[in-house]
PDB file of C-alpha atoms in Angstrom:
ATOM      1  CA  MET U   1     -24.030   6.230   1.045  1.00 46.00           C
ATOM      2  CA  GLN U   2     -20.624   6.033   2.663  1.00 48.00           C
ATOM      3  CA  THR U   3     -19.414   9.528   3.525  1.00 49.00           C
ATOM      4  CA  PRO U   4     -16.471  10.482   5.758  1.00 49.00           C
ATOM      5  CA  HIS U   5     -17.513  12.234   8.946  1.00 53.00           C
ATOM      6  CA  GLN U   6     -15.153  15.202   8.779  1.00 76.00           C
ATOM      7  CA  TYR U   7     -14.946  15.677   5.002  1.00 92.00           C
ATOM      8  CA  ASP U   8     -17.348  16.213   2.131  1.00 96.00           C
ATOM      9  CA  VAL U   9     -16.185  13.356  -0.092  1.00 98.00           C
ATOM     10  CA  LEU U  10     -14.213  10.160   0.393  1.00 98.00           C
ATOM     11  CA  ILE U  11     -11.373   9.503  -2.039  1.00 98.00           C
ATOM     12  CA  SER U  12     -10.696   5.768  -2.259  1.00 98.00           C
ATOM     13  CA  GLU U  13      -7.197   5.144  -3.619  1.00 98.00           C
ATOM     14  CA  VAL U  14      -7.108   2.054  -5.844  1.00 97.00           C
ATOM     15  CA  GLY U  15      -3.643   2.401  -7.357  1.00 97.00           C
ATOM     16  CA  PRO U  16      -1.970  -0.397  -5.375  1.00 97.00           C
ATOM     17  CA  ARG U  17      -4.543  -2.789  -6.840  1.00 96.00           C
ATOM     18  CA  ASP U  18      -6.080  -1.436 -10.033  1.00 92.00           C
ATOM     19  CA  GLY U  19      -2.927   0.391 -11.007  1.00 92.00           C
ATOM     20  CA  LEU U  20      -0.387  -2.332 -10.334  1.00 94.00           C
ATOM     21  CA  GLN U  21      -2.437  -5.114 -11.931  1.00 90.00           C
ATOM     22  CA  SER U  22      -2.291  -3.182 -15.180  1.00 87.00           C
ATOM     23  CA  VAL U  23       1.494  -2.972 -15.575  1.00 89.00           C
ATOM     24  CA  ASN U  24       3.596  -5.839 -16.783  1.00 88.00           C
ATOM     25  CA  ARG U  25       6.209  -5.577 -14.056  1.00 92.00           C
ATOM     26  CA  THR U  26       5.737  -6.594 -10.443  1.00 95.00           C
ATOM     27  CA  MET U  27       6.555  -3.911  -7.887  1.00 97.00           C
ATOM     28  CA  PRO U  28       8.844  -5.291  -5.146  1.00 98.00           C
ATOM     29  CA  THR U  29       6.952  -5.707  -1.885  1.00 98.00           C
ATOM     30  CA  ALA U  30       9.224  -3.319   0.040  1.00 98.00           C
ATOM     31  CA  ASP U  31       8.611  -0.593  -2.537  1.00 98.00           C
ATOM     32  CA  LYS U  32       4.876  -1.287  -2.472  1.00 98.00           C
ATOM     33  CA  LEU U  33       4.828  -0.851   1.320  1.00 98.00           C
ATOM     34  CA  ALA U  34       6.761   2.418   1.062  1.00 98.00           C
ATOM     35  CA  TRP U  35       4.297   3.666  -1.540  1.00 98.00           C
ATOM     36  CA  ILE U  36       1.301   2.787   0.618  1.00 98.00           C
ATOM     37  CA  ASP U  37       2.952   4.508   3.593  1.00 98.00           C
ATOM     38  CA  ALA U  38       3.312   7.650   1.468  1.00 98.00           C
ATOM     39  CA  LEU U  39      -0.335   7.452   0.402  1.00 98.00           C
ATOM     40  CA  VAL U  40      -1.450   7.187   4.028  1.00 98.00           C
ATOM     41  CA  ALA U  41       0.766  10.148   4.937  1.00 97.00           C
ATOM     42  CA  SER U  42      -1.189  12.284   2.469  1.00 97.00           C
ATOM     43  CA  GLY U  43      -4.379  11.771   4.457  1.00 96.00           C
ATOM     44  CA  LEU U  44      -6.163   9.257   2.233  1.00 97.00           C
ATOM     45  CA  GLN U  45      -8.739   7.453   4.348  1.00 97.00           C
ATOM     46  CA  GLU U  46      -9.359   4.365   2.206  1.00 98.00           C
ATOM     47  CA  ILE U  47      -6.840   2.358   0.163  1.00 98.00           C
ATOM     48  CA  GLU U  48      -7.377  -0.741  -1.935  1.00 98.00           C
ATOM     49  CA  VAL U  49      -4.035  -2.428  -1.317  1.00 98.00           C
ATOM     50  CA  GLY U  50      -4.394  -5.527  -3.499  1.00 98.00           C
ATOM     51  CA  SER U  51      -6.560  -8.402  -4.646  1.00 97.00           C
ATOM     52  CA  PHE U  52      -6.885 -12.065  -3.786  1.00 97.00           C
ATOM     53  CA  VAL U  53      -6.609 -13.735  -7.157  1.00 93.00           C
ATOM     54  CA  SER U  54      -4.465 -16.541  -8.495  1.00 90.00           C
ATOM     55  CA  PRO U  55      -0.793 -15.463  -8.534  1.00 91.00           C
ATOM     56  CA  LYS U  56      -0.500 -17.329 -11.820  1.00 90.00           C
ATOM     57  CA  LEU U  57      -2.949 -14.868 -13.359  1.00 88.00           C
ATOM     58  CA  LEU U  58      -1.742 -11.737 -11.559  1.00 91.00           C
ATOM     59  CA  PRO U  59       1.708 -12.205 -10.001  1.00 95.00           C
ATOM     60  CA  GLN U  60       1.619  -8.482  -9.156  1.00 95.00           C
ATOM     61  CA  MET U  61      -0.901  -9.320  -6.405  1.00 96.00           C
ATOM     62  CA  ALA U  62       0.862 -12.372  -4.914  1.00 97.00           C
ATOM     63  CA  ASP U  63       1.972 -10.430  -1.810  1.00 98.00           C
ATOM     64  CA  THR U  64      -1.439  -8.965  -0.938  1.00 98.00           C
ATOM     65  CA  ALA U  65      -1.733 -10.739   2.436  1.00 98.00           C
ATOM     66  CA  ALA U  66       1.688  -9.429   3.500  1.00 98.00           C
ATOM     67  CA  VAL U  67       0.771  -5.922   2.346  1.00 98.00           C
ATOM     68  CA  ILE U  68      -2.434  -6.033   4.408  1.00 98.00           C
ATOM     69  CA  ARG U  69      -0.540  -7.145   7.511  1.00 98.00           C
ATOM     70  CA  HIS U  70       1.838  -4.219   7.132  1.00 98.00           C
ATOM     71  CA  ALA U  71      -0.954  -1.704   6.581  1.00 98.00           C
ATOM     72  CA  LEU U  72      -2.962  -2.907   9.567  1.00 98.00           C
ATOM     73  CA  HIS U  73       0.089  -2.907  11.841  1.00 97.00           C
ATOM     74  CA  HIS U  74       1.428   0.519  10.870  1.00 97.00           C
ATOM     75  CA  HIS U  75      -1.663   2.598  10.131  1.00 97.00           C
ATOM     76  CA  THR U  76      -4.822   3.366  12.059  1.00 94.00           C
ATOM     77  CA  GLY U  77      -7.815   5.393  10.920  1.00 94.00           C
ATOM     78  CA  VAL U  78      -7.496   4.103   7.353  1.00 97.00           C
ATOM     79  CA  THR U  79      -9.857   1.602   5.741  1.00 98.00           C
ATOM     80  CA  ILE U  80      -7.798  -1.215   4.224  1.00 98.00           C
ATOM     81  CA  MET U  81      -9.616  -2.963   1.419  1.00 98.00           C
ATOM     82  CA  ALA U  82      -8.990  -5.669  -1.181  1.00 98.00           C
ATOM     83  CA  LEU U  83     -10.713  -6.893  -4.297  1.00 97.00           C
ATOM     84  CA  VAL U  84     -12.003 -10.467  -4.356  1.00 97.00           C
ATOM     85  CA  PRO U  85     -13.577 -12.248  -7.347  1.00 93.00           C
ATOM     86  CA  ASN U  86     -14.859 -15.345  -5.558  1.00 95.00           C
ATOM     87  CA  LEU U  87     -15.526 -17.092  -2.245  1.00 97.00           C
ATOM     88  CA  ARG U  88     -11.998 -18.428  -1.927  1.00 96.00           C
ATOM     89  CA  GLY U  89     -10.531 -14.956  -2.333  1.00 97.00           C
ATOM     90  CA  ALA U  90     -13.045 -13.499   0.098  1.00 98.00           C
ATOM     91  CA  GLN U  91     -12.110 -16.017   2.773  1.00 98.00           C
ATOM     92  CA  ALA U  92      -8.415 -15.220   2.311  1.00 98.00           C
ATOM     93  CA  ALA U  93      -9.151 -11.493   2.554  1.00 98.00           C
ATOM     94  CA  MET U  94     -11.210 -11.884   5.721  1.00 98.00           C
ATOM     95  CA  GLU U  95      -8.564 -14.078   7.310  1.00 98.00           C
ATOM     96  CA  ALA U  96      -5.944 -11.440   6.444  1.00 98.00           C
ATOM     97  CA  GLY U  97      -7.988  -8.883   8.398  1.00 98.00           C
ATOM     98  CA  VAL U  98      -9.231  -6.441   5.769  1.00 98.00           C
ATOM     99  CA  HIS U  99     -11.834  -3.883   6.775  1.00 98.00           C
ATOM    100  CA  LYS U 100     -13.601  -4.017   3.433  1.00 98.00           C
ATOM    101  CA  ILE U 101     -13.799  -6.223   0.362  1.00 98.00           C
ATOM    102  CA  THR U 102     -14.969  -5.178  -3.062  1.00 97.00           C
ATOM    103  CA  MET U 103     -16.365  -7.504  -5.710  1.00 96.00           C
ATOM    104  CA  PRO U 104     -16.403  -6.864  -9.474  1.00 93.00           C
ATOM    105  CA  ILE U 105     -19.854  -7.770 -10.795  1.00 95.00           C
ATOM    106  CA  SER U 106     -20.055  -7.075 -14.508  1.00 93.00           C
ATOM    107  CA  ALA U 107     -23.280  -5.948 -16.136  1.00 95.00           C
ATOM    108  CA  SER U 108     -21.920  -7.249 -19.443  1.00 91.00           C
ATOM    109  CA  SER U 109     -22.126 -11.012 -19.795  1.00 88.00           C
ATOM    110  CA  ALA U 110     -19.225 -11.017 -22.260  1.00 86.00           C
ATOM    111  CA  HIS U 111     -16.989  -9.085 -19.868  1.00 88.00           C
ATOM    112  CA  SER U 112     -18.099 -11.149 -16.876  1.00 86.00           C
ATOM    113  CA  LEU U 113     -17.164 -14.407 -18.587  1.00 86.00           C
ATOM    114  CA  ALA U 114     -13.803 -12.993 -19.694  1.00 83.00           C
ATOM    115  CA  ASN U 115     -12.992 -11.392 -16.336  1.00 79.00           C
ATOM    116  CA  VAL U 116     -14.207 -13.923 -13.745  1.00 82.00           C
ATOM    117  CA  ARG U 117     -15.444 -16.823 -15.903  1.00 85.00           C
ATOM    118  CA  LYS U 118     -18.935 -16.553 -14.459  1.00 89.00           C
ATOM    119  CA  THR U 119     -22.173 -15.010 -15.694  1.00 91.00           C
ATOM    120  CA  PRO U 120     -23.574 -11.980 -13.839  1.00 88.00           C
ATOM    121  CA  GLU U 121     -26.228 -14.248 -12.317  1.00 93.00           C
ATOM    122  CA  GLU U 122     -23.580 -16.665 -11.079  1.00 93.00           C
ATOM    123  CA  MET U 123     -21.696 -13.743  -9.533  1.00 93.00           C
ATOM    124  CA  VAL U 124     -24.813 -12.691  -7.613  1.00 96.00           C
ATOM    125  CA  GLN U 125     -24.883 -16.193  -6.131  1.00 96.00           C
ATOM    126  CA  GLU U 126     -21.211 -15.756  -5.254  1.00 96.00           C
ATOM    127  CA  VAL U 127     -22.192 -12.565  -3.422  1.00 97.00           C
ATOM    128  CA  ARG U 128     -24.714 -14.567  -1.370  1.00 98.00           C
ATOM    129  CA  ASN U 129     -22.043 -17.105  -0.479  1.00 98.00           C
ATOM    130  CA  ILE U 130     -19.555 -14.431   0.511  1.00 98.00           C
ATOM    131  CA  ALA U 131     -22.105 -12.509   2.585  1.00 98.00           C
ATOM    132  CA  ALA U 132     -22.959 -15.727   4.447  1.00 98.00           C
ATOM    133  CA  LEU U 133     -19.277 -16.403   5.087  1.00 98.00           C
ATOM    134  CA  ARG U 134     -18.774 -12.821   6.274  1.00 98.00           C
ATOM    135  CA  ASP U 135     -21.656 -13.150   8.721  1.00 98.00           C
ATOM    136  CA  GLU U 136     -20.100 -16.333  10.043  1.00 98.00           C
ATOM    137  CA  ILE U 137     -16.397 -15.491  10.413  1.00 98.00           C
ATOM    138  CA  ALA U 138     -15.924 -11.705  10.031  1.00 98.00           C
ATOM    139  CA  PRO U 139     -19.165  -9.815  10.704  1.00 98.00           C
ATOM    140  CA  LYS U 140     -17.465  -6.409  10.794  1.00 97.00           C
ATOM    141  CA  VAL U 141     -16.128  -6.671   7.235  1.00 98.00           C
ATOM    142  CA  HIS U 142     -17.875  -4.320   4.818  1.00 98.00           C
ATOM    143  CA  ILE U 143     -18.814  -5.750   1.405  1.00 98.00           C
ATOM    144  CA  GLU U 144     -18.980  -3.511  -1.645  1.00 98.00           C
ATOM    145  CA  ALA U 145     -20.072  -4.523  -5.133  1.00 98.00           C
ATOM    146  CA  GLY U 146     -18.811  -2.544  -8.079  1.00 97.00           C
ATOM    147  CA  ILE U 147     -20.959  -2.950 -11.185  1.00 97.00           C
ATOM    148  CA  SER U 148     -18.322  -3.200 -13.907  1.00 94.00           C
ATOM    149  CA  THR U 149     -18.980  -2.069 -17.505  1.00 94.00           C
ATOM    150  CA  ALA U 150     -21.965  -0.119 -16.176  1.00 96.00           C
ATOM    151  CA  PHE U 151     -21.610   2.479 -18.930  1.00 97.00           C
ATOM    152  CA  GLY U 152     -20.691   0.257 -21.870  1.00 95.00           C
ATOM    153  CA  CYS U 153     -18.469  -2.684 -22.780  1.00 92.00           C
ATOM    154  CA  THR U 154     -15.729  -2.979 -25.376  1.00 87.00           C
ATOM    155  CA  LEU U 155     -16.679  -6.640 -25.869  1.00 87.00           C
ATOM    156  CA  GLN U 156     -20.471  -6.460 -25.827  1.00 88.00           C
ATOM    157  CA  GLY U 157     -21.107  -2.839 -26.784  1.00 91.00           C
ATOM    158  CA  LEU U 158     -24.069  -1.048 -25.213  1.00 93.00           C
ATOM    159  CA  VAL U 159     -25.191  -2.181 -21.763  1.00 94.00           C
ATOM    160  CA  PRO U 160     -28.889  -1.431 -21.036  1.00 95.00           C
ATOM    161  CA  GLU U 161     -29.243   0.858 -18.034  1.00 97.00           C
ATOM    162  CA  ASP U 162     -32.141  -1.169 -16.684  1.00 97.00           C
ATOM    163  CA  ASP U 163     -29.837  -4.195 -16.590  1.00 96.00           C
ATOM    164  CA  VAL U 164     -27.325  -2.222 -14.523  1.00 97.00           C
ATOM    165  CA  ILE U 165     -29.914  -1.148 -11.957  1.00 98.00           C
ATOM    166  CA  ALA U 166     -31.429  -4.634 -11.787  1.00 97.00           C
ATOM    167  CA  LEU U 167     -27.997  -6.169 -11.166  1.00 97.00           C
ATOM    168  CA  ALA U 168     -27.166  -3.603  -8.473  1.00 98.00           C
ATOM    169  CA  THR U 169     -30.484  -4.320  -6.775  1.00 98.00           C
ATOM    170  CA  ALA U 170     -29.793  -8.057  -6.898  1.00 98.00           C
ATOM    171  CA  CYS U 171     -26.383  -7.521  -5.284  1.00 98.00           C
ATOM    172  CA  VAL U 172     -27.919  -5.571  -2.409  1.00 98.00           C
ATOM    173  CA  GLU U 173     -30.584  -8.221  -1.943  1.00 98.00           C
ATOM    174  CA  ALA U 174     -27.785 -10.827  -1.906  1.00 98.00           C
ATOM    175  CA  GLY U 175     -26.085  -9.097   1.010  1.00 98.00           C
ATOM    176  CA  VAL U 176     -23.654  -6.349  -0.032  1.00 98.00           C
ATOM    177  CA  ASP U 177     -23.492  -3.232   2.119  1.00 98.00           C
ATOM    178  CA  GLU U 178     -23.156  -0.883  -0.834  1.00 98.00           C
ATOM    179  CA  CYS U 179     -23.081  -1.019  -4.610  1.00 98.00           C
ATOM    180  CA  GLY U 180     -21.304   1.443  -6.898  1.00 98.00           C
ATOM    181  CA  LEU U 181     -20.874   1.834 -10.642  1.00 98.00           C
ATOM    182  CA  SER U 182     -17.659   1.403 -12.631  1.00 96.00           C
ATOM    183  CA  ASP U 183     -16.820   2.871 -16.015  1.00 95.00           C
ATOM    184  CA  THR U 184     -14.455  -0.040 -16.632  1.00 90.00           C
ATOM    185  CA  THR U 185     -14.023   0.713 -20.319  1.00 88.00           C
ATOM    186  CA  GLY U 186     -13.942   4.507 -20.197  1.00 91.00           C
ATOM    187  CA  MET U 187     -17.028   4.830 -22.392  1.00 94.00           C
ATOM    188  CA  ALA U 188     -19.129   7.025 -20.073  1.00 97.00           C
ATOM    189  CA  ASN U 189     -20.168  10.628 -20.601  1.00 98.00           C
ATOM    190  CA  PRO U 190     -21.354  13.109 -17.932  1.00 98.00           C
ATOM    191  CA  ALA U 191     -25.043  13.096 -18.917  1.00 98.00           C
ATOM    192  CA  GLN U 192     -25.102   9.307 -18.794  1.00 98.00           C
ATOM    193  CA  VAL U 193     -23.241   9.233 -15.469  1.00 98.00           C
ATOM    194  CA  LYS U 194     -25.601  11.705 -13.834  1.00 98.00           C
ATOM    195  CA  ARG U 195     -28.664   9.885 -15.147  1.00 98.00           C
ATOM    196  CA  LEU U 196     -27.532   6.408 -14.088  1.00 98.00           C
ATOM    197  CA  PHE U 197     -26.280   7.411 -10.640  1.00 98.00           C
ATOM    198  CA  THR U 198     -29.479   9.372 -10.016  1.00 98.00           C
ATOM    199  CA  HIS U 199     -31.401   6.193 -10.833  1.00 98.00           C
ATOM    200  CA  LEU U 200     -29.082   4.087  -8.651  1.00 98.00           C
ATOM    201  CA  ILE U 201     -29.468   6.378  -5.628  1.00 98.00           C
ATOM    202  CA  ALA U 202     -33.244   6.561  -6.060  1.00 98.00           C
ATOM    203  CA  THR U 203     -33.327   2.752  -6.123  1.00 98.00           C
ATOM    204  CA  LEU U 204     -30.762   1.822  -3.454  1.00 98.00           C
ATOM    205  CA  GLY U 205     -30.799   4.847  -1.151  1.00 98.00           C
ATOM    206  CA  ASP U 206     -27.905   4.812   1.309  1.00 97.00           C
ATOM    207  CA  LYS U 207     -26.605   1.553  -0.189  1.00 98.00           C
ATOM    208  CA  ALA U 208     -25.609   3.326  -3.405  1.00 98.00           C
ATOM    209  CA  GLY U 209     -21.825   3.422  -3.486  1.00 98.00           C
ATOM    210  CA  ALA U 210     -18.766   4.751  -5.248  1.00 98.00           C
ATOM    211  CA  ALA U 211     -18.081   6.132  -8.702  1.00 98.00           C
ATOM    212  CA  HIS U 212     -15.153   4.335 -10.336  1.00 97.00           C
ATOM    213  CA  MET U 213     -14.224   6.245 -13.471  1.00 96.00           C
ATOM    214  CA  HIS U 214     -11.556   5.708 -16.108  1.00 94.00           C
ATOM    215  CA  ASN U 215     -10.059   8.477 -18.184  1.00 93.00           C
ATOM    216  CA  THR U 216      -9.830   6.643 -21.501  1.00 90.00           C
ATOM    217  CA  ARG U 217     -11.380   9.486 -23.500  1.00 91.00           C
ATOM    218  CA  GLY U 218     -10.445  12.357 -21.196  1.00 93.00           C
ATOM    219  CA  LEU U 219     -13.817  12.562 -19.444  1.00 96.00           C
ATOM    220  CA  GLY U 220     -12.840  11.087 -16.077  1.00 96.00           C
ATOM    221  CA  LEU U 221     -13.018  14.310 -14.049  1.00 98.00           C
ATOM    222  CA  ALA U 222     -16.165  15.497 -15.833  1.00 98.00           C
ATOM    223  CA  ASN U 223     -17.804  12.170 -15.066  1.00 98.00           C
ATOM    224  CA  CYS U 224     -16.802  12.398 -11.399  1.00 98.00           C
ATOM    225  CA  LEU U 225     -18.299  15.873 -11.190  1.00 98.00           C
ATOM    226  CA  ALA U 226     -21.505  14.600 -12.787  1.00 98.00           C
ATOM    227  CA  ALA U 227     -21.622  11.764 -10.248  1.00 98.00           C
ATOM    228  CA  HIS U 228     -21.124  14.265  -7.420  1.00 98.00           C
ATOM    229  CA  GLU U 229     -23.994  16.372  -8.740  1.00 98.00           C
ATOM    230  CA  ALA U 230     -26.138  13.236  -8.666  1.00 98.00           C
ATOM    231  CA  GLY U 231     -25.305  12.714  -4.992  1.00 98.00           C
ATOM    232  CA  VAL U 232     -22.273  10.406  -5.016  1.00 98.00           C
ATOM    233  CA  ARG U 233     -19.815  11.060  -2.191  1.00 98.00           C
ATOM    234  CA  THR U 234     -17.233   8.284  -2.645  1.00 98.00           C
ATOM    235  CA  PHE U 235     -14.835   8.279  -5.592  1.00 98.00           C
ATOM    236  CA  ASP U 236     -12.213   5.762  -6.655  1.00 98.00           C
ATOM    237  CA  ALA U 237      -9.012   7.139  -8.127  1.00 97.00           C
ATOM    238  CA  SER U 238      -5.464   6.019  -8.814  1.00 97.00           C
ATOM    239  CA  LEU U 239      -2.262   7.931  -8.116  1.00 97.00           C
ATOM    240  CA  ALA U 240      -0.634   9.032 -11.377  1.00 95.00           C
ATOM    241  CA  GLY U 241      -3.590   7.582 -13.286  1.00 94.00           C
ATOM    242  CA  LEU U 242      -2.366   3.999 -13.360  1.00 91.00           C
ATOM    243  CA  GLY U 243      -4.984   1.359 -13.987  1.00 80.00           C
ATOM    244  CA  GLY U 244      -7.085  -0.528 -16.451  1.00 66.00           C
ATOM    245  CA  CYS U 245      -8.693  -3.910 -16.907  1.00 62.00           C
ATOM    246  CA  PRO U 246      -6.845  -6.760 -18.655  1.00 56.00           C
ATOM    247  CA  TYR U 247     -10.208  -7.969 -19.996  1.00 54.00           C
ATOM    248  CA  ALA U 248     -11.423  -4.616 -21.303  1.00 53.00           C
ATOM    249  CA  PRO U 249      -9.350  -3.982 -24.441  1.00 54.00           C
ATOM    250  CA  GLY U 250      -8.381  -0.354 -24.925  1.00 54.00           C
ATOM    251  CA  ALA U 251      -9.412   0.802 -21.456  1.00 54.00           C
ATOM    252  CA  SER U 252      -6.697   3.062 -20.105  1.00 68.00           C
ATOM    253  CA  GLY U 253      -6.027   4.285 -16.607  1.00 84.00           C
ATOM    254  CA  ASN U 254      -8.205   5.464 -13.778  1.00 92.00           C
ATOM    255  CA  VAL U 255      -8.969   9.035 -12.863  1.00 96.00           C
ATOM    256  CA  VAL U 256      -5.777  10.642 -11.527  1.00 96.00           C
ATOM    257  CA  THR U 257      -6.072  10.998  -7.747  1.00 98.00           C
ATOM    258  CA  GLU U 258      -4.045  14.208  -7.720  1.00 97.00           C
ATOM    259  CA  ASP U 259      -6.287  15.869 -10.318  1.00 97.00           C
ATOM    260  CA  LEU U 260      -9.489  14.682  -8.639  1.00 98.00           C
ATOM    261  CA  VAL U 261      -8.407  15.993  -5.226  1.00 98.00           C
ATOM    262  CA  PHE U 262      -7.389  19.323  -6.775  1.00 97.00           C
ATOM    263  CA  MET U 263     -10.730  19.685  -8.546  1.00 97.00           C
ATOM    264  CA  PHE U 264     -12.734  19.090  -5.395  1.00 97.00           C
ATOM    265  CA  GLU U 265     -10.535  21.246  -3.154  1.00 96.00           C
ATOM    266  CA  ALA U 266     -10.571  24.098  -5.681  1.00 95.00           C
ATOM    267  CA  MET U 267     -14.380  23.923  -5.568  1.00 95.00           C
ATOM    268  CA  GLY U 268     -14.413  24.085  -1.770  1.00 93.00           C
ATOM    269  CA  ILE U 269     -15.320  20.411  -1.417  1.00 95.00           C
ATOM    270  CA  ARG U 270     -13.228  18.925   1.397  1.00 96.00           C
ATOM    271  CA  THR U 271     -11.303  15.703   0.737  1.00 97.00           C
ATOM    272  CA  GLY U 272      -9.033  15.527   3.789  1.00 95.00           C
ATOM    273  CA  VAL U 273      -6.055  14.928   1.488  1.00 97.00           C
ATOM    274  CA  ASP U 274      -2.856  16.980   1.549  1.00 95.00           C
ATOM    275  CA  LEU U 275      -2.153  17.689  -2.123  1.00 96.00           C
ATOM    276  CA  GLN U 276       1.540  18.348  -1.654  1.00 95.00           C
ATOM    277  CA  ARG U 277       2.048  15.069   0.196  1.00 97.00           C
ATOM    278  CA  LEU U 278      -0.105  13.282  -2.359  1.00 97.00           C
ATOM    279  CA  ILE U 279       2.078  14.563  -5.195  1.00 97.00           C
ATOM    280  CA  ALA U 280       5.153  13.588  -3.195  1.00 97.00           C
ATOM    281  CA  ALA U 281       3.856   9.991  -3.080  1.00 98.00           C
ATOM    282  CA  ARG U 282       4.579   9.805  -6.806  1.00 97.00           C
ATOM    283  CA  GLN U 283       8.255   9.585  -5.911  1.00 98.00           C
ATOM    284  CA  ALA U 284       7.715   6.320  -4.020  1.00 98.00           C
ATOM    285  CA  LEU U 285       5.679   5.003  -6.958  1.00 97.00           C
ATOM    286  CA  GLY U 286       8.458   5.941  -9.367  1.00 97.00           C
ATOM    287  CA  ILE U 287      11.060   4.145  -7.257  1.00 98.00           C
ATOM    288  CA  GLY U 288       8.972   0.974  -7.276  1.00 97.00           C
ATOM    289  CA  LEU U 289       8.261   1.149 -11.022  1.00 96.00           C
ATOM    290  CA  PRO U 290      11.194   3.010 -12.594  1.00 96.00           C
ATOM    291  CA  GLY U 291      10.457   4.229 -16.085  1.00 93.00           C
ATOM    292  CA  GLU U 292       6.698   3.696 -15.825  1.00 92.00           C
ATOM    293  CA  ALA U 293       4.660   6.526 -17.371  1.00 90.00           C
ATOM    294  CA  LEU U 294       2.996   8.639 -14.672  1.00 93.00           C
ATOM    295  CA  TYR U 295       0.052  10.825 -15.584  1.00 92.00           C
ATOM    296  CA  GLY U 296      -1.644  13.864 -14.088  1.00 94.00           C
ATOM    297  CA  MET U 297      -2.064  17.522 -15.014  1.00 95.00           C
ATOM    298  CA  THR U 298      -1.874  18.943 -11.491  1.00 96.00           C
ATOM    299  CA  PRO U 299       1.569  17.480 -10.665  1.00 95.00           C
ATOM    300  CA  LEU U 300       2.856  18.761 -14.018  1.00 95.00           C
ATOM    301  CA  ALA U 301       1.448  22.280 -13.682  1.00 96.00           C
ATOM    302  CA  GLY U 302       1.825  22.635  -9.921  1.00 94.00           C
ATOM    303  CA  LEU U 303      -0.642  24.261  -7.555  1.00 93.00           C
ATOM    304  CA  PRO U 304      -1.832  27.742  -8.547  1.00 94.00           C
ATOM    305  CA  LYS U 305      -0.218  30.713  -6.843  1.00 93.00           C
ATOM    306  CA  GLY U 306      -2.192  31.582  -3.725  1.00 89.00           C
ATOM    307  CA  PHE U 307      -4.107  28.316  -3.765  1.00 90.00           C
ATOM    308  CA  VAL U 308      -5.453  27.461  -0.314  1.00 84.00           C
ATOM    309  CA  PRO U 309      -7.161  24.083   0.085  1.00 80.00           C
ATOM    310  CA  HIS U 310     -10.541  24.043   1.742  1.00 67.00           C
ATOM    311  CA  ASN U 311      -9.363  21.956   4.685  1.00 57.00           C
ATOM    312  CA  TYR U 312      -6.230  24.046   5.267  1.00 46.00           C
ATOM    313  CA  ASN U 313      -5.878  23.194   8.957  1.00 47.00           C
ATOM    314  CA  ASP U 314      -5.523  19.506   8.109  1.00 49.00           C
ATOM    315  CA  TYR U 315      -2.466  20.387   6.045  1.00 45.00           C
ATOM    316  CA  ASN U 316      -0.755  21.978   9.044  1.00 45.00           C
ATOM    317  CA  GLY U 317      -0.210  19.132  11.425  1.00 45.00           C
ATOM    318  CA  HIS U 318      -3.809  18.301  12.298  1.00 41.00           C
ATOM    319  CA  ASN U 319      -4.271  15.299  10.041  1.00 43.00           C
ATOM    320  CA  ASP U 320      -5.008  12.371  12.319  1.00 42.00           C
ATOM    321  CA  HIS U 321      -4.675   9.731   9.594  1.00 40.00           C
ATOM    322  CA  ASN U 322      -0.875   9.595   9.684  1.00 40.00           C
ATOM    323  CA  ASP U 323       0.935   7.087  11.821  1.00 40.00           C
TER     324      ASP U 323
END
């Protein structure tokens, strides 16, 4: 499993992709760059900065290549990643210079057809094609599969857990470097999360990947904690809780990055993220999307009196992830 060397867990910020694709407005590129700069300044080590999809479908992502160029030029020590749904998008991402690509592979046939217009089996073949292309033109690029609707689907209903594990196994056999599980629809509960991730890790070993949780029913943090107890060490989250899937009706935003970082730090689990700078990054988000609802309990309540994060020295000028 992918674990940062100097910290206990890796927080992968997906707001610039998952968050922005879910709002109707398009954030101006200059504001998007300023927001990403603020996220990097907080110490986040991995950021999903966009996706390579048709701008007709998601105009919010039309500037992804330009955003990647900026991130690579201005920031070192940060993994820059993008989502790709197909071979064409993967080639564009590799040519743009990303460190990592992530692919949405839905365990629900209904969601897969709605989201990427392919069956899960066809997406596994797409993984093979992308892995072959990666080996040919960009061998250092890391490929991650995220098994969407792993905990249930608003279109199909229940998703058998054996189907999820079988699909994850097929993705690894097709060439991905790691495979995580996504609660795309926000239907998961902690017992289910712990059970399924325990099964995933037992099956895939160090190729088991991230937990991507939504907070649709208020269980996002509880589900992340359950995943951590199962052995997961990489967690997707979105600043201010933006996010959702256009093809998963009723699925609201991702786990709030600020709340997730606070939970782990309060437990003595090091994230490498400066909470005060992370909360400050909300200002850049608000400038880019004025009037957009921003979520999060920690920014609203503030840090507790006397609170000292576990990695205190990193918050005092020793964070080497800032440019």
